[in-house]
Amino acid sequence: MFEITYEIVVLVLGITAVLAAFGVILCASPIYCALYLIGNMVCLALLYLLYHAEFIAAVQIIVYAGAVMILFLFIIALLGGKKEIMEPSVQRSSALTFVFLLFGELLLAAGVGPTKPIQGDLTPDVISAIGNAKAVGVELFSRHLIPFELASTLLLVATIGIVCLAKFSNPPARRRAK
Amino acid sequence: MGNQFVLIISSAIFCIGAVGFLIRRNPLIMLMSVELMLNSVNFLLIAYSSFLQTLDGQIFALIIMTVAAAEVVVGLAIILTIFRTRHDLNVDHINVLKG
């Protein structure tokens, strides 16, 4: 009988994530691209669960697959999801060559073998004893407080930028040229 | 699953995102390709934080998610502003910022 093991689940989820990523860049219509991207993000969230990162998996589902992708779908609905005609060109083939070379180099780097392990002391048992969200919170607010504050400043700057873009938007180009 | 599987899946998704960013002409799909690349790096960080038994990778992934959310929101606002002045969604035709 075919047995479902941890490795097979991880393998299937990883391959599904790669296929969904192909769907994102190959679909002509932006709305299908957004739906494939949601599929990719859900697969990655399940992989995070399998790698003992429950809090990040929940954040991934809520922030990415929820908020960000709804924003994408809303903007696509607002601008109109027009299909894109994809014809081959010199730029496209050179871009493909460049990225294939990059992928080959990354595969070579992945094949180097085990590097020197730097083991911490937070084994999955320790983390599940204190709770993943609590462990992440303690780590975030004790050792990584400055990056956290910088991230909040970044969000504030983004908010102000969007208010400026929405409020002081320019009139259409032709009218302003007169 | 071992280290190599994670490295290969993550680099595959990163390269797919890079291809999408280079060959597509719709700025919305280009932003989605950037999201793919950021997500692949998040996956690598989280898997390695599990292998190495520290939480630093998860903290990095949280910060990357914050930056990505801010980037998406600002990017979509810019695309919307450009579309309101030009009524055109093709990055080949956007060669000056002046409306």
Tab-separated table of C-alpha atoms in Angstrom:
chain	number	residue	atom	x	y	z
A	1	MET	CA	0.000	0.000	0.000
A	2	PHE	CA	1.241	3.476	-0.834
A	3	GLU	CA	2.278	5.224	2.336
A	4	ILE	CA	2.108	8.971	2.824
A	5	THR	CA	5.175	10.140	4.693
A	6	TYR	CA	6.388	13.565	5.774
A	7	GLU	CA	8.885	13.656	2.897
A	8	ILE	CA	6.246	12.948	0.263
A	9	VAL	CA	3.965	15.694	1.604
A	10	VAL	CA	6.829	18.217	1.533
A	11	LEU	CA	7.831	17.101	-1.974
A	12	VAL	CA	4.298	17.374	-3.368
A	13	LEU	CA	3.748	20.790	-1.773
A	14	GLY	CA	7.053	22.079	-3.143
A	15	ILE	CA	6.329	20.843	-6.666
A	16	THR	CA	2.815	22.330	-6.512
A	17	ALA	CA	4.313	25.676	-5.452
A	18	VAL	CA	6.690	25.607	-8.456
A	19	LEU	CA	3.836	24.724	-10.864
A	20	ALA	CA	1.691	27.540	-9.455
A	21	ALA	CA	4.630	29.916	-9.942
A	22	PHE	CA	4.758	28.844	-13.603
A	23	GLY	CA	1.037	29.611	-13.813
A	24	VAL	CA	1.678	33.135	-12.494
A	25	ILE	CA	4.108	34.067	-15.242
A	26	LEU	CA	2.519	32.137	-18.143
A	27	CYS	CA	-1.162	33.129	-17.903
A	28	ALA	CA	-2.160	35.878	-20.299
A	29	SER	CA	-4.921	37.298	-18.136
A	30	PRO	CA	-3.880	39.063	-14.882
A	31	ILE	CA	-6.811	37.681	-12.916
A	32	TYR	CA	-5.618	34.073	-13.437
A	33	CYS	CA	-2.101	35.139	-12.499
A	34	ALA	CA	-3.417	36.497	-9.193
A	35	LEU	CA	-5.329	33.281	-8.503
A	36	TYR	CA	-2.240	31.158	-9.241
A	37	LEU	CA	-0.241	33.410	-6.916
A	38	ILE	CA	-2.756	32.743	-4.132
A	39	GLY	CA	-2.266	29.007	-4.751
A	40	ASN	CA	1.512	29.418	-4.533
A	41	MET	CA	1.220	31.346	-1.250
A	42	VAL	CA	-1.091	28.747	0.305
A	43	CYS	CA	1.361	25.978	-0.658
A	44	LEU	CA	4.213	27.922	0.922
A	45	ALA	CA	2.140	28.514	4.080
A	46	LEU	CA	1.564	24.753	4.375
A	47	LEU	CA	5.300	24.189	3.934
A	48	TYR	CA	5.964	26.700	6.738
A	49	LEU	CA	3.630	24.629	8.932
A	50	LEU	CA	5.635	21.524	8.129
A	51	TYR	CA	8.850	23.357	9.058
A	52	HIS	CA	7.507	24.249	12.541
A	53	ALA	CA	6.737	27.927	11.809
A	54	GLU	CA	3.068	28.069	12.747
A	55	PHE	CA	2.979	31.813	13.461
A	56	ILE	CA	4.585	32.734	10.124
A	57	ALA	CA	2.184	30.383	8.321
A	58	ALA	CA	-0.784	32.191	9.871
A	59	VAL	CA	0.726	35.586	8.985
A	60	GLN	CA	1.344	34.366	5.433
A	61	ILE	CA	-2.300	33.326	5.022
A	62	ILE	CA	-3.729	36.487	6.641
A	63	VAL	CA	-1.370	39.131	5.233
A	64	TYR	CA	-0.394	37.692	1.852
A	65	ALA	CA	-3.135	35.368	0.657
A	66	GLY	CA	-5.709	37.557	2.375
A	67	ALA	CA	-4.909	41.258	2.385
A	68	VAL	CA	-2.311	41.700	-0.353
A	69	MET	CA	-3.994	39.439	-2.886
A	70	ILE	CA	-7.418	41.001	-2.288
A	71	LEU	CA	-5.735	44.343	-3.008
A	72	PHE	CA	-4.310	42.893	-6.230
A	73	LEU	CA	-7.690	41.492	-7.306
A	74	PHE	CA	-9.357	44.821	-6.505
A	75	ILE	CA	-6.841	46.780	-8.586
A	76	ILE	CA	-7.170	44.296	-11.473
A	77	ALA	CA	-10.948	44.685	-11.333
A	78	LEU	CA	-10.546	48.470	-11.263
A	79	LEU	CA	-8.088	48.718	-14.161
A	80	GLY	CA	-9.609	45.965	-16.264
A	81	GLY	CA	-7.783	42.651	-16.699
A	82	LYS	CA	-6.770	42.930	-20.313
A	83	LYS	CA	-5.034	39.924	-21.869
A	84	GLU	CA	-1.435	40.395	-22.879
A	85	ILE	CA	-0.215	39.258	-26.297
A	86	MET	CA	3.137	37.563	-25.855
A	87	GLU	CA	5.286	37.450	-28.972
A	88	PRO	CA	8.927	36.339	-28.910
A	89	SER	CA	11.548	39.069	-29.111
A	90	VAL	CA	15.290	39.486	-28.673
A	91	GLN	CA	14.863	40.939	-25.183
A	92	ARG	CA	12.744	37.996	-24.073
A	93	SER	CA	15.129	35.344	-25.341
A	94	SER	CA	18.119	37.119	-23.769
A	95	ALA	CA	16.192	37.418	-20.495
A	96	LEU	CA	15.441	33.679	-20.596
A	97	THR	CA	19.103	32.885	-21.289
A	98	PHE	CA	20.213	35.065	-18.390
A	99	VAL	CA	17.794	33.457	-15.947
A	100	PHE	CA	18.654	29.916	-17.105
A	101	LEU	CA	22.322	30.702	-16.444
A	102	LEU	CA	21.361	32.074	-13.006
A	103	PHE	CA	19.387	28.914	-12.235
A	104	GLY	CA	22.316	26.738	-13.305
A	105	GLU	CA	24.629	28.642	-11.008
A	106	LEU	CA	22.174	28.307	-8.112
A	107	LEU	CA	21.921	24.538	-8.745
A	108	LEU	CA	25.711	24.286	-8.711
A	109	ALA	CA	25.768	26.198	-5.434
A	110	ALA	CA	23.075	23.888	-4.016
A	111	GLY	CA	25.156	20.853	-4.959
A	112	VAL	CA	28.160	21.879	-2.887
A	113	GLY	CA	26.968	19.705	-0.030
A	114	PRO	CA	26.560	20.281	3.686
A	115	THR	CA	28.214	23.421	4.980
A	116	LYS	CA	29.430	23.898	8.519
A	117	PRO	CA	26.367	23.684	10.754
A	118	ILE	CA	25.682	26.523	13.174
A	119	GLN	CA	23.237	24.934	15.567
A	120	GLY	CA	21.085	27.021	17.858
A	121	ASP	CA	19.381	25.725	20.966
A	122	LEU	CA	15.726	26.207	19.920
A	123	THR	CA	14.716	22.684	18.956
A	124	PRO	CA	11.118	22.084	17.807
A	125	ASP	CA	10.319	20.585	21.218
A	126	VAL	CA	11.486	23.723	23.053
A	127	ILE	CA	9.527	25.968	20.667
A	128	SER	CA	6.330	23.933	20.957
A	129	ALA	CA	6.696	23.959	24.762
A	130	ILE	CA	6.594	27.776	24.951
A	131	GLY	CA	4.429	28.252	21.848
A	132	ASN	CA	5.630	29.393	18.434
A	133	ALA	CA	3.962	32.830	18.477
A	134	LYS	CA	5.325	33.566	21.952
A	135	ALA	CA	8.820	32.455	20.988
A	136	VAL	CA	8.767	34.682	17.896
A	137	GLY	CA	7.426	37.601	19.950
A	138	VAL	CA	10.087	37.257	22.630
A	139	GLU	CA	12.804	37.062	19.978
A	140	LEU	CA	11.356	40.027	18.052
A	141	PHE	CA	10.955	42.358	21.017
A	142	SER	CA	14.223	41.514	22.747
A	143	ARG	CA	16.987	40.979	20.197
A	144	HIS	CA	15.437	42.489	17.059
A	145	LEU	CA	13.699	45.605	18.380
A	146	ILE	CA	15.389	48.121	16.030
A	147	PRO	CA	14.416	46.277	12.806
A	148	PHE	CA	10.864	46.078	14.160
A	149	GLU	CA	10.748	49.855	14.768
A	150	LEU	CA	12.276	50.504	11.333
A	151	ALA	CA	9.562	48.328	9.760
A	152	SER	CA	6.859	50.299	11.532
A	153	THR	CA	8.440	53.552	10.295
A	154	LEU	CA	8.459	52.100	6.786
A	155	LEU	CA	4.741	51.349	7.003
A	156	LEU	CA	4.097	54.904	8.224
A	157	VAL	CA	6.082	56.364	5.304
A	158	ALA	CA	4.167	54.115	2.870
A	159	THR	CA	0.858	55.327	4.323
A	160	ILE	CA	1.858	58.983	3.929
A	161	GLY	CA	3.072	58.304	0.377
A	162	ILE	CA	-0.229	56.713	-0.623
A	163	VAL	CA	-2.226	59.573	0.885
A	164	CYS	CA	-0.080	62.010	-1.122
A	165	LEU	CA	-0.541	59.993	-4.332
A	166	ALA	CA	-4.292	59.803	-3.837
A	167	LYS	CA	-4.880	63.370	-2.672
A	168	PHE	CA	-2.568	65.476	-4.820
A	169	SER	CA	-2.978	63.487	-8.034
A	170	ASN	CA	-2.266	65.379	-11.235
A	171	PRO	CA	-4.968	66.098	-13.768
A	172	PRO	CA	-4.696	64.135	-17.036
A	173	ALA	CA	-1.698	64.997	-19.191
A	174	ARG	CA	-3.484	66.689	-22.085
A	175	ARG	CA	-5.358	69.092	-19.875
A	176	ARG	CA	-2.210	70.119	-18.046
A	177	ALA	CA	-0.265	70.746	-21.261
A	178	LYS	CA	-2.613	73.537	-22.324
B	1	MET	CA	13.426	16.659	3.456
B	2	GLY	CA	17.038	17.679	3.210
B	3	ASN	CA	18.729	20.987	2.613
B	4	GLN	CA	19.159	20.456	-1.120
B	5	PHE	CA	15.438	20.048	-1.798
B	6	VAL	CA	14.731	23.396	-0.104
B	7	LEU	CA	17.554	25.105	-1.999
B	8	ILE	CA	16.364	23.743	-5.358
B	9	ILE	CA	12.663	24.584	-4.834
B	10	SER	CA	13.513	28.053	-3.556
B	11	SER	CA	15.919	28.841	-6.403
B	12	ALA	CA	13.389	27.490	-8.943
B	13	ILE	CA	10.643	29.802	-7.650
B	14	PHE	CA	13.098	32.714	-7.523
B	15	CYS	CA	14.147	32.154	-11.138
B	16	ILE	CA	10.532	31.808	-12.284
B	17	GLY	CA	9.815	35.146	-10.616
B	18	ALA	CA	12.844	36.704	-12.310
B	19	VAL	CA	11.669	35.405	-15.712
B	20	GLY	CA	8.210	36.810	-15.084
B	21	PHE	CA	9.631	40.187	-14.139
B	22	LEU	CA	11.740	40.299	-17.300
B	23	ILE	CA	9.330	38.992	-19.944
B	24	ARG	CA	5.932	40.366	-18.883
B	25	ARG	CA	4.808	43.852	-19.873
B	26	ASN	CA	1.892	44.300	-17.474
B	27	PRO	CA	3.101	46.131	-14.325
B	28	LEU	CA	0.615	44.219	-12.144
B	29	ILE	CA	2.099	40.872	-13.189
B	30	MET	CA	5.595	42.307	-12.722
B	31	LEU	CA	4.675	43.150	-9.116
B	32	MET	CA	3.337	39.615	-8.679
B	33	SER	CA	6.675	38.250	-9.930
B	34	VAL	CA	8.484	40.348	-7.324
B	35	GLU	CA	6.171	38.786	-4.734
B	36	LEU	CA	7.180	35.328	-6.011
B	37	MET	CA	10.861	36.150	-5.543
B	38	LEU	CA	10.333	37.526	-2.033
B	39	ASN	CA	8.261	34.478	-1.091
B	40	SER	CA	10.919	32.054	-2.304
B	41	VAL	CA	13.488	33.756	-0.084
B	42	ASN	CA	11.047	33.627	2.835
B	43	PHE	CA	10.680	29.879	2.320
B	44	LEU	CA	14.450	29.418	2.334
B	45	LEU	CA	14.844	31.471	5.521
B	46	ILE	CA	12.116	29.590	7.374
B	47	ALA	CA	13.300	26.134	6.321
B	48	TYR	CA	16.840	26.965	7.373
B	49	SER	CA	15.718	28.438	10.674
B	50	SER	CA	14.074	25.070	11.290
B	51	PHE	CA	17.220	23.137	10.255
B	52	LEU	CA	19.579	25.279	12.326
B	53	GLN	CA	17.233	25.468	15.337
B	54	THR	CA	17.181	29.233	15.728
B	55	LEU	CA	14.345	31.722	15.252
B	56	ASP	CA	16.364	34.381	13.388
B	57	GLY	CA	15.125	33.192	9.995
B	58	GLN	CA	11.499	33.570	11.052
B	59	ILE	CA	12.167	37.132	12.281
B	60	PHE	CA	13.812	37.942	8.940
B	61	ALA	CA	10.798	36.491	7.127
B	62	LEU	CA	8.437	38.689	9.175
B	63	ILE	CA	10.455	41.821	8.309
B	64	ILE	CA	10.495	40.805	4.615
B	65	MET	CA	6.708	40.366	4.716
B	66	THR	CA	6.319	43.888	6.139
B	67	VAL	CA	8.577	45.368	3.481
B	68	ALA	CA	6.761	43.410	0.755
B	69	ALA	CA	3.349	44.586	1.947
B	70	ALA	CA	4.490	48.225	1.947
B	71	GLU	CA	6.107	47.755	-1.485
B	72	VAL	CA	2.937	46.250	-2.976
B	73	VAL	CA	0.717	49.009	-1.632
B	74	VAL	CA	2.965	51.815	-2.888
B	75	GLY	CA	3.514	50.048	-6.221
B	76	LEU	CA	-0.209	49.571	-6.805
B	77	ALA	CA	-0.865	53.222	-5.900
B	78	ILE	CA	1.775	54.340	-8.432
B	79	ILE	CA	0.318	52.050	-11.128
B	80	LEU	CA	-3.151	53.437	-10.413
B	81	THR	CA	-1.894	57.037	-10.665
B	82	ILE	CA	-0.102	56.298	-13.963
B	83	PHE	CA	-3.232	54.610	-15.319
B	84	ARG	CA	-5.353	57.626	-14.377
B	85	THR	CA	-3.116	59.998	-16.366
B	86	ARG	CA	-2.310	57.748	-19.355
B	87	HIS	CA	-5.012	55.038	-19.654
B	88	ASP	CA	-2.367	52.530	-20.671
B	89	LEU	CA	-0.974	49.481	-18.846
B	90	ASN	CA	2.256	48.641	-20.635
B	91	VAL	CA	5.665	49.305	-19.124
B	92	ASP	CA	7.177	49.719	-22.600
B	93	HIS	CA	5.108	52.860	-23.085
B	94	ILE	CA	6.000	54.370	-19.716
B	95	ASN	CA	9.391	55.881	-20.437
B	96	VAL	CA	9.024	59.213	-18.645
B	97	LEU	CA	7.608	59.948	-15.228
B	98	LYS	CA	6.221	63.356	-16.285
B	99	GLY	CA	2.531	62.962	-17.042
